[in-house]
């Protein structure tokens, strides 16, 4: 199964990708996660990406395309993968098409577009808390941890991502509209697009996601 999860930041792609990837035994590849990890470790990639991310802007195409090229060359993606947060521009989508063609491994099976109104997205992002150690995601009202401020899975102190603060949320949504939403047409024209209502409760979104991608076997 080779999937792309498309949709605005905070729409629930990461949560669903994590669950589907675990059940399918294939990697969830999140460029945002790879970049945050690089920032945490202070690597040259992290130093390069930090200011773009803090401002809610996209990291330059050549940087993220390089990340994906490296990541897809690893053997754990041979049976499939779930891309979460990549591609985010038409140039990235074209680069991915070329990479998959060159590798001879076969193309993308489906692109699932997570849909939710902006108001819902703003509420989800501003209440989102994440675990810096195991990347579990919570929401202060809709999906609170059992103990306030602590990760249920590993016990680490939860944090609010710096780019989940109100000013940066507005910038990220604008960037999404301008640079990422054209990908909906890009993939629709190629017959790969599937629409998913992302406003439903987490378990029902997951059931719908599974039925959309049913029949797509791991290779
Ligand atoms: P995410 O965790 O997917 O919301 O990504 C967090 C931030 O990382 C984004 O706001 C961008 O600054 C950066 N980023 C993640 N993926 C990409 C990408 N494919 N292209 C450019 N920037 C990205």
Short mmCIF file of C-alpha atoms and ligand atoms in Angstrom, two decimals:
data_model
loop_
_atom_site.label_atom_id
_atom_site.label_comp_id
_atom_site.label_asym_id
_atom_site.label_seq_id
_atom_site.Cartn_x
_atom_site.Cartn_y
_atom_site.Cartn_z
CA UNK A 1 0.00 0.00 0.00
CA UNK A 2 1.45 3.33 -1.08
CA UNK A 3 -0.64 6.18 0.26
CA UNK A 4 -0.49 9.94 0.45
CA UNK A 5 -2.57 11.66 3.12
CA UNK A 6 -3.42 15.16 2.01
CA UNK A 7 -5.18 17.91 3.96
CA UNK A 8 -4.66 21.06 6.00
CA UNK A 9 -2.45 21.00 9.10
CA UNK A 10 -4.33 19.69 12.13
CA UNK A 11 -6.98 17.85 10.14
CA UNK A 12 -5.96 14.50 11.69
CA UNK A 13 -3.63 13.02 9.06
CA UNK A 14 -0.88 12.19 11.54
CA UNK A 15 -3.17 10.41 14.02
CA UNK A 16 -4.75 8.29 11.29
CA UNK A 17 -1.44 7.62 9.52
CA UNK A 18 0.11 6.36 12.77
CA UNK A 19 -2.72 3.88 13.32
CA UNK A 20 -2.92 2.62 9.74
CA UNK A 21 0.86 2.29 9.46
CA UNK A 22 1.01 0.24 12.68
CA UNK A 23 -1.79 -2.08 11.55
CA UNK A 24 -0.32 -2.54 8.07
CA UNK A 25 3.28 -2.88 9.26
CA UNK A 26 4.51 -0.19 6.89
CA UNK A 27 6.29 3.08 7.77
CA UNK A 28 4.51 6.38 8.33
CA UNK A 29 6.75 8.96 6.73
CA UNK A 30 6.14 12.44 8.10
CA UNK A 31 8.40 15.18 6.81
CA UNK A 32 7.25 17.44 9.67
CA UNK A 33 8.36 14.80 12.17
CA UNK A 34 11.73 14.28 10.47
CA UNK A 35 12.30 18.06 10.48
CA UNK A 36 11.28 18.47 14.14
CA UNK A 37 13.64 15.68 15.09
CA UNK A 38 16.47 17.38 13.16
CA UNK A 39 15.77 20.65 15.03
CA UNK A 40 15.79 18.83 18.37
CA UNK A 41 19.16 17.27 17.55
CA UNK A 42 20.59 20.54 16.19
CA UNK A 43 21.71 18.98 12.89
CA UNK A 44 22.51 21.17 9.82
CA UNK A 45 19.09 20.18 8.40
CA UNK A 46 17.41 21.32 11.61
CA UNK A 47 19.29 24.62 11.66
CA UNK A 48 18.29 25.23 8.02
CA UNK A 49 14.60 24.35 8.59
CA UNK A 50 13.94 26.02 11.96
CA UNK A 51 13.13 29.59 10.89
CA UNK A 52 10.81 28.47 8.08
CA UNK A 53 8.88 26.19 10.42
CA UNK A 54 8.59 28.70 13.24
CA UNK A 55 7.12 31.23 10.81
CA UNK A 56 4.60 28.69 9.51
CA UNK A 57 6.23 28.68 6.06
CA UNK A 58 7.24 25.71 3.98
CA UNK A 59 10.81 24.47 4.08
CA UNK A 60 12.32 24.82 0.55
CA UNK A 61 11.34 22.10 -1.93
CA UNK A 62 14.90 20.85 -2.59
CA UNK A 63 15.43 20.24 1.14
CA UNK A 64 12.26 18.16 1.68
CA UNK A 65 12.62 16.34 -1.65
CA UNK A 66 16.12 15.31 -0.49
CA UNK A 67 14.66 14.04 2.80
CA UNK A 68 12.09 11.92 0.99
CA UNK A 69 14.60 10.59 -1.52
CA UNK A 70 16.80 9.37 1.37
CA UNK A 71 13.88 7.98 3.31
CA UNK A 72 12.34 6.06 0.41
CA UNK A 73 15.69 4.48 -0.41
CA UNK A 74 15.53 2.57 2.88
CA UNK A 75 14.34 -1.02 2.69
CA UNK A 76 11.46 -0.71 5.17
CA UNK A 77 9.33 1.04 2.54
CA UNK A 78 9.60 -1.77 0.01
CA UNK A 79 6.14 -3.14 0.88
CA UNK A 80 4.53 0.27 1.03
CA UNK A 81 4.42 3.49 3.04
CA UNK A 82 2.12 6.27 4.17
CA UNK A 83 3.25 9.78 3.34
CA UNK A 84 1.96 12.30 5.87
CA UNK A 85 2.74 15.96 5.10
CA UNK A 86 4.50 15.30 1.80
CA UNK A 87 4.08 16.42 -0.95
CA UNK A 88 3.00 19.96 -0.11
CA UNK A 89 3.67 21.67 -3.44
CA UNK A 90 3.18 20.68 -7.07
CA UNK A 91 6.99 20.66 -7.51
CA UNK A 92 7.26 18.11 -4.66
CA UNK A 93 4.52 15.96 -6.22
CA UNK A 94 6.31 15.99 -9.57
CA UNK A 95 9.62 15.08 -7.91
CA UNK A 96 7.90 12.19 -6.10
CA UNK A 97 6.42 10.92 -9.38
CA UNK A 98 9.89 10.96 -10.94
CA UNK A 99 11.47 9.22 -7.94
CA UNK A 100 8.92 6.39 -7.98
CA UNK A 101 9.22 6.02 -11.74
CA UNK A 102 13.03 5.89 -11.58
CA UNK A 103 12.99 3.34 -8.77
CA UNK A 104 10.69 1.08 -10.83
CA UNK A 105 8.82 0.27 -7.62
CA UNK A 106 5.35 1.33 -8.78
CA UNK A 107 3.35 4.47 -8.22
CA UNK A 108 1.03 5.79 -5.53
CA UNK A 109 -2.17 3.74 -5.02
CA UNK A 110 -4.36 6.45 -3.49
CA UNK A 111 -4.27 10.02 -2.28
CA UNK A 112 -6.76 10.54 0.53
CA UNK A 113 -7.86 14.14 0.98
CA UNK A 114 -8.92 14.90 4.58
CA UNK A 115 -11.63 17.57 4.51
CA UNK A 116 -12.73 19.84 7.38
CA UNK A 117 -13.85 23.49 7.61
CA UNK A 118 -11.21 26.07 8.64
CA UNK A 119 -12.99 26.83 11.95
CA UNK A 120 -12.69 23.18 12.98
CA UNK A 121 -9.03 23.08 11.99
CA UNK A 122 -8.21 26.20 14.01
CA UNK A 123 -9.92 24.71 17.07
CA UNK A 124 -8.06 21.41 16.67
CA UNK A 125 -4.66 23.05 16.20
CA UNK A 126 -4.99 25.47 19.09
CA UNK A 127 -6.00 22.68 21.50
CA UNK A 128 -3.45 20.16 20.21
CA UNK A 129 -0.77 18.89 22.57
CA UNK A 130 1.95 16.50 21.47
CA UNK A 131 4.37 14.17 23.14
CA UNK A 132 7.93 15.20 22.26
CA UNK A 133 9.21 11.66 22.96
CA UNK A 134 6.75 9.25 21.26
CA UNK A 135 4.85 11.75 19.05
CA UNK A 136 1.42 10.78 20.42
CA UNK A 137 -1.14 13.53 19.81
CA UNK A 138 -3.85 14.78 22.20
CA UNK A 139 -6.44 17.55 22.32
CA UNK A 140 -7.17 19.43 25.53
CA UNK A 141 -10.95 18.97 25.10
CA UNK A 142 -11.65 16.27 22.50
CA UNK A 143 -8.90 13.75 23.30
CA UNK A 144 -7.34 14.66 26.67
CA UNK A 145 -4.68 12.44 28.26
CA UNK A 146 -5.71 10.51 31.39
CA UNK A 147 -3.41 12.67 33.52
CA UNK A 148 -3.36 16.33 32.54
CA UNK A 149 -0.20 17.31 30.67
CA UNK A 150 1.27 13.76 30.63
CA UNK A 151 1.50 11.32 27.73
CA UNK A 152 -0.64 8.18 28.30
CA UNK A 153 1.83 6.04 26.36
CA UNK A 154 5.23 7.06 27.76
CA UNK A 155 4.57 9.51 30.60
CA UNK A 156 6.55 12.42 29.08
CA UNK A 157 5.37 16.01 29.64
CA UNK A 158 3.15 17.11 26.72
CA UNK A 159 4.01 20.27 24.81
CA UNK A 160 2.26 22.70 22.50
CA UNK A 161 4.19 22.91 19.22
CA UNK A 162 5.50 26.44 18.65
CA UNK A 163 3.77 26.43 15.25
CA UNK A 164 0.41 25.65 16.91
CA UNK A 165 0.26 29.19 18.40
CA UNK A 166 -2.52 31.43 16.93
CA UNK A 167 -0.41 33.68 14.64
CA UNK A 168 1.45 30.78 13.12
CA UNK A 169 -1.77 28.78 12.63
CA UNK A 170 -3.15 31.57 10.43
CA UNK A 171 0.07 31.65 8.40
CA UNK A 172 0.04 27.86 7.94
CA UNK A 173 -3.55 27.81 6.72
CA UNK A 174 -2.76 30.54 4.18
CA UNK A 175 0.28 28.59 2.97
CA UNK A 176 -1.93 25.49 2.69
CA UNK A 177 -4.52 27.30 0.54
CA UNK A 178 -1.93 28.86 -1.72
CA UNK A 179 0.69 26.15 -2.12
CA UNK A 180 -0.75 22.77 -1.10
CA UNK A 181 -4.44 22.80 -2.09
CA UNK A 182 -3.56 22.76 -5.85
CA UNK A 183 -2.48 19.15 -5.21
CA UNK A 184 -6.16 18.17 -4.90
CA UNK A 185 -6.60 18.86 -8.62
CA UNK A 186 -3.18 17.42 -9.44
CA UNK A 187 -4.17 14.03 -8.03
CA UNK A 188 -7.81 14.21 -9.13
CA UNK A 189 -6.64 14.59 -12.73
CA UNK A 190 -4.55 11.43 -12.28
CA UNK A 191 -7.55 9.48 -10.93
CA UNK A 192 -5.92 8.90 -7.53
CA UNK A 193 -7.95 11.20 -5.28
CA UNK A 194 -10.32 9.91 -2.58
CA UNK A 195 -12.25 12.37 -0.36
CA UNK A 196 -12.60 11.75 3.38
CA UNK A 197 -14.82 13.65 5.83
CA UNK A 198 -12.36 14.41 8.65
CA UNK A 199 -14.90 16.04 10.98
CA UNK A 200 -16.26 12.73 12.33
CA UNK A 201 -14.95 11.16 15.58
CA UNK A 202 -11.46 9.60 15.30
CA UNK A 203 -12.65 5.95 15.19
CA UNK A 204 -15.21 6.56 12.50
CA UNK A 205 -12.71 8.54 10.37
CA UNK A 206 -10.41 5.54 10.71
CA UNK A 207 -13.11 3.09 9.60
CA UNK A 208 -13.89 5.26 6.58
CA UNK A 209 -10.19 5.59 5.76
CA UNK A 210 -9.79 1.80 5.89
CA UNK A 211 -12.73 1.22 3.60
CA UNK A 212 -11.40 3.79 1.11
CA UNK A 213 -8.08 2.02 0.83
CA UNK A 214 -9.48 -1.52 1.01
CA UNK A 215 -8.27 -3.78 -1.71
CA UNK A 216 -4.88 -2.06 -1.72
CA UNK A 217 -2.64 -4.88 -0.62
CA UNK A 218 0.88 -4.46 0.67
CA UNK A 219 3.31 -5.58 -1.96
P1 LIG B 1 3.59 19.15 9.83
O1 LIG B 1 4.06 18.43 11.05
O2 LIG B 1 3.32 18.24 8.67
O3 LIG B 1 2.43 20.07 10.12
O4 LIG B 1 4.81 20.08 9.37
C1 LIG B 1 5.30 21.08 10.21
C2 LIG B 1 6.11 22.08 9.38
O5 LIG B 1 7.23 21.40 8.77
C3 LIG B 1 5.38 22.73 8.24
O6 LIG B 1 4.62 23.86 8.64
C4 LIG B 1 6.56 23.13 7.33
O7 LIG B 1 7.23 24.26 7.83
C5 LIG B 1 7.49 21.94 7.49
N1 LIG B 1 7.21 20.89 6.49
C6 LIG B 1 6.74 19.64 6.73
N2 LIG B 1 6.58 18.96 5.58
C7 LIG B 1 6.93 19.80 4.58
C8 LIG B 1 6.94 19.70 3.17
N3 LIG B 1 6.56 18.58 2.53
N4 LIG B 1 7.38 20.78 2.46
C9 LIG B 1 7.78 21.90 3.08
N5 LIG B 1 7.76 22.07 4.41
C10 LIG B 1 7.35 21.04 5.17
#
